[in-house]
């Protein structure tokens, strides 16, 4: 009897966790997703950019006009982490982001956060491996995608 009761509690806990995760983002206009917890607005098309160097990612966001807005920017490490914070580590985050409403999710993304001030490295997110790591910023061999964001965290 205790085993059945424990199994029931675990199933309810999993269902609540999955249910909460499914409703983390609100689709606004078909082109954006708003994170209900942070208020940040993300482009739904996570493959809107080409792979690029870190410094070019800022220019891309500054010049981007999408979903009727022109105030897109490169997210900080802390902002990007709000998307993946509930995902298990060391597991591909691509299908999890797609389940959350993003489309065309790519392998690796830049953040605006340098590893340390004037560092040759910046923080990036490896969606295939489920990790956050430092990547060399301005080497042609190390180019990542960009997932623009707008707004400020609550």
Coordinates of N, CA and C in Angstrom, one line a residue, residues 44-125:
X44 N 10.4 33.7 -31.2 CA 10.1 32.3 -31.2 C 11.0 31.6 -32.2
X45 N 11.4 32.2 -33.3 CA 12.4 31.6 -34.2 C 13.8 31.7 -33.7
X46 N 14.2 30.6 -33.0 CA 15.5 30.6 -32.4 C 16.7 30.4 -33.4
X47 N 16.3 30.3 -34.7 CA 17.3 30.2 -35.8 C 17.3 31.4 -36.7
X48 N 16.9 32.6 -36.1 CA 16.8 33.8 -37.0 C 18.1 34.3 -37.5
X49 N 19.2 34.0 -36.8 CA 20.5 34.5 -37.2 C 21.3 33.4 -37.9
X50 N 22.4 33.8 -38.5 CA 23.4 32.8 -38.9 C 24.4 32.7 -37.8
X51 N 25.4 31.8 -37.9 CA 26.4 31.7 -36.9 C 27.3 32.9 -37.1
X52 N 27.8 33.5 -36.0 CA 28.6 34.7 -36.1 C 29.5 34.8 -34.9
X53 N 30.5 35.7 -35.0 CA 31.4 36.0 -33.9 C 30.6 36.8 -32.8
X54 N 31.2 36.8 -31.6 CA 30.5 37.4 -30.5 C 30.2 38.9 -30.8
X55 N 31.2 39.7 -31.2 CA 31.0 41.1 -31.4 C 30.0 41.4 -32.5
X56 N 29.9 40.5 -33.5 CA 28.9 40.7 -34.6 C 27.5 40.4 -34.0
X57 N 27.4 39.6 -33.0 CA 26.1 39.3 -32.4 C 25.4 40.6 -31.9
X58 N 26.2 41.5 -31.3 CA 25.6 42.7 -30.8 C 25.1 43.6 -32.0
X59 N 25.8 43.7 -33.0 CA 25.4 44.4 -34.2 C 24.2 43.8 -34.8
X60 N 24.1 42.5 -34.9 CA 22.9 41.8 -35.5 C 21.7 42.2 -34.7
X61 N 21.8 42.1 -33.3 CA 20.6 42.5 -32.5 C 20.2 43.9 -32.6
X62 N 21.3 44.8 -32.6 CA 21.0 46.3 -32.7 C 20.3 46.6 -34.0
X63 N 20.5 45.9 -35.1 CA 19.9 46.2 -36.4 C 18.7 45.4 -36.7
X64 N 18.3 44.5 -35.8 CA 17.2 43.6 -36.1 C 15.9 44.3 -35.9
X65 N 15.0 44.1 -36.9 CA 13.6 44.6 -36.9 C 12.8 43.3 -37.1
X66 N 12.1 42.9 -36.0 CA 11.3 41.6 -36.1 C 10.1 41.8 -35.2
X67 N 9.0 41.2 -35.6 CA 7.8 41.1 -34.8 C 7.3 42.5 -34.5
X68 N 7.6 43.5 -35.3 CA 7.2 44.9 -35.1 C 8.0 45.7 -34.1
X69 N 9.2 45.1 -33.7 CA 10.0 45.8 -32.7 C 11.4 46.0 -33.3
X70 N 12.1 47.0 -32.8 CA 13.5 47.3 -33.2 C 14.4 47.5 -32.0
X71 N 14.0 47.0 -30.8 CA 14.8 47.1 -29.6 C 15.4 45.8 -29.1
X72 N 15.7 44.9 -30.0 CA 16.2 43.6 -29.7 C 17.7 43.7 -29.2
X73 N 18.1 42.8 -28.4 CA 19.5 42.8 -27.9 C 19.9 41.4 -27.6
X74 N 21.2 41.3 -27.4 CA 21.8 40.0 -27.0 C 21.6 39.8 -25.5
X75 N 21.0 38.6 -25.2 CA 20.7 38.4 -23.7 C 22.0 38.2 -22.9
X76 N 21.9 38.5 -21.6 CA 22.9 38.2 -20.7 C 22.9 36.8 -20.4
X77 N 23.9 36.3 -19.7 CA 24.0 34.9 -19.3 C 22.8 34.6 -18.3
X78 N 22.6 35.6 -17.4 CA 21.5 35.4 -16.4 C 20.1 35.3 -17.1
X79 N 19.9 36.1 -18.2 CA 18.6 36.1 -18.9 C 18.5 34.8 -19.7
X80 N 19.5 34.4 -20.3 CA 19.4 33.1 -21.1 C 19.1 31.9 -20.1
X81 N 19.7 32.0 -19.0 CA 19.6 30.9 -18.0 C 18.1 30.8 -17.5
X82 N 17.3 31.9 -17.6 CA 15.9 31.7 -17.2 C 15.1 30.8 -18.2
X83 N 15.6 30.7 -19.4 CA 15.0 29.7 -20.3 C 15.3 28.3 -19.9
X84 N 16.5 28.0 -19.6 CA 17.0 26.6 -19.4 C 17.1 26.2 -18.0
X85 N 16.8 27.1 -17.0 CA 17.0 26.8 -15.6 C 16.2 25.5 -15.1
X86 N 15.1 25.2 -15.7 CA 14.4 24.0 -15.3 C 14.7 22.8 -16.1
X87 N 15.6 22.9 -17.0 CA 16.0 21.7 -17.9 C 17.1 20.9 -17.2
X88 N 17.1 19.6 -17.4 CA 18.1 18.8 -16.7 C 19.5 19.1 -17.4
X89 N 20.5 19.1 -16.6 CA 21.9 19.3 -17.1 C 22.4 18.1 -17.9
X90 N 23.3 18.3 -18.8 CA 24.0 17.3 -19.6 C 23.0 16.4 -20.4
X91 N 22.0 17.1 -20.9 CA 21.0 16.4 -21.7 C 20.6 17.5 -22.8
X92 N 20.4 17.1 -24.0 CA 20.0 18.0 -25.0 C 18.9 18.9 -24.6
X93 N 19.0 20.2 -24.7 CA 18.0 21.1 -24.4 C 17.1 21.5 -25.6
X94 N 17.6 21.1 -26.8 CA 16.9 21.4 -28.1 C 15.4 21.0 -28.0
X95 N 15.1 19.7 -27.8 CA 13.7 19.3 -27.8 C 12.9 20.0 -26.6
X96 N 13.5 20.3 -25.5 CA 12.8 21.0 -24.4 C 12.5 22.4 -24.8
X97 N 13.4 23.1 -25.5 CA 13.0 24.5 -26.0 C 11.9 24.4 -27.0
X98 N 11.9 23.4 -27.9 CA 10.9 23.3 -28.9 C 9.5 23.0 -28.2
X99 N 9.6 22.2 -27.1 CA 8.3 21.9 -26.4 C 7.8 23.2 -25.7
X100 N 8.7 24.1 -25.4 CA 8.3 25.4 -24.7 C 7.8 26.4 -25.8
X101 N 7.9 26.1 -27.1 CA 7.3 26.9 -28.1 C 8.3 27.6 -29.0
X102 N 9.6 27.4 -28.8 CA 10.6 27.9 -29.7 C 10.7 27.0 -31.0
X103 N 11.1 27.6 -32.1 CA 11.2 26.8 -33.3 C 12.7 27.0 -33.8
X104 N 13.1 26.1 -34.6 CA 14.4 26.2 -35.3 C 15.5 26.4 -34.3
X105 N 15.5 25.6 -33.2 CA 16.5 25.8 -32.1 C 17.9 25.2 -32.7
X106 N 18.9 26.0 -32.5 CA 20.3 25.7 -33.0 C 21.1 25.1 -31.9
X107 N 22.4 24.8 -32.2 CA 23.3 24.1 -31.3 C 23.9 24.9 -30.2
X108 N 24.3 26.1 -30.5 CA 25.0 27.0 -29.5 C 24.6 28.4 -29.7
X109 N 24.5 29.1 -28.6 CA 24.1 30.5 -28.6 C 25.1 31.4 -27.7
X110 N 25.3 32.6 -28.2 CA 26.1 33.6 -27.5 C 25.2 34.2 -26.4
X111 N 25.8 34.7 -25.3 CA 25.2 35.6 -24.4 C 26.1 36.9 -24.4
X112 N 25.6 37.9 -23.9 CA 26.3 39.2 -23.8 C 27.3 39.3 -22.7
X113 N 27.4 38.2 -21.9 CA 28.2 38.3 -20.7 C 29.7 37.7 -21.0
X114 N 30.6 38.6 -20.8 CA 32.0 38.1 -20.9 C 32.4 37.2 -19.7
X115 N 33.3 36.3 -19.9 CA 33.8 35.4 -18.9 C 34.3 36.2 -17.7
X116 N 35.0 37.3 -18.0 CA 35.4 38.3 -17.0 C 35.8 39.6 -17.8
X117 N 35.9 40.7 -17.2 CA 36.1 41.9 -17.9 C 37.3 41.9 -18.9
X118 N 37.0 42.3 -20.1 CA 38.0 42.3 -21.2 C 38.6 40.9 -21.5
X119 N 37.8 39.9 -21.2 CA 38.2 38.5 -21.5 C 38.2 38.2 -23.0
X120 N 39.0 37.3 -23.4 CA 38.9 36.8 -24.8 C 37.7 35.8 -25.0
X121 N 37.1 35.5 -23.9 CA 36.0 34.6 -23.9 C 34.7 35.2 -23.4
X122 N 33.5 34.6 -23.9 CA 32.2 35.0 -23.4 C 31.4 33.8 -23.1
X123 N 30.4 33.9 -22.3 CA 29.5 32.8 -22.0 C 28.6 32.5 -23.1
X124 N 28.5 31.2 -23.4 CA 27.5 30.7 -24.4 C 26.8 29.5 -23.8
X125 N 25.7 29.2 -24.6 CA 24.9 28.0 -24.1 C 25.0 27.0 -25.2

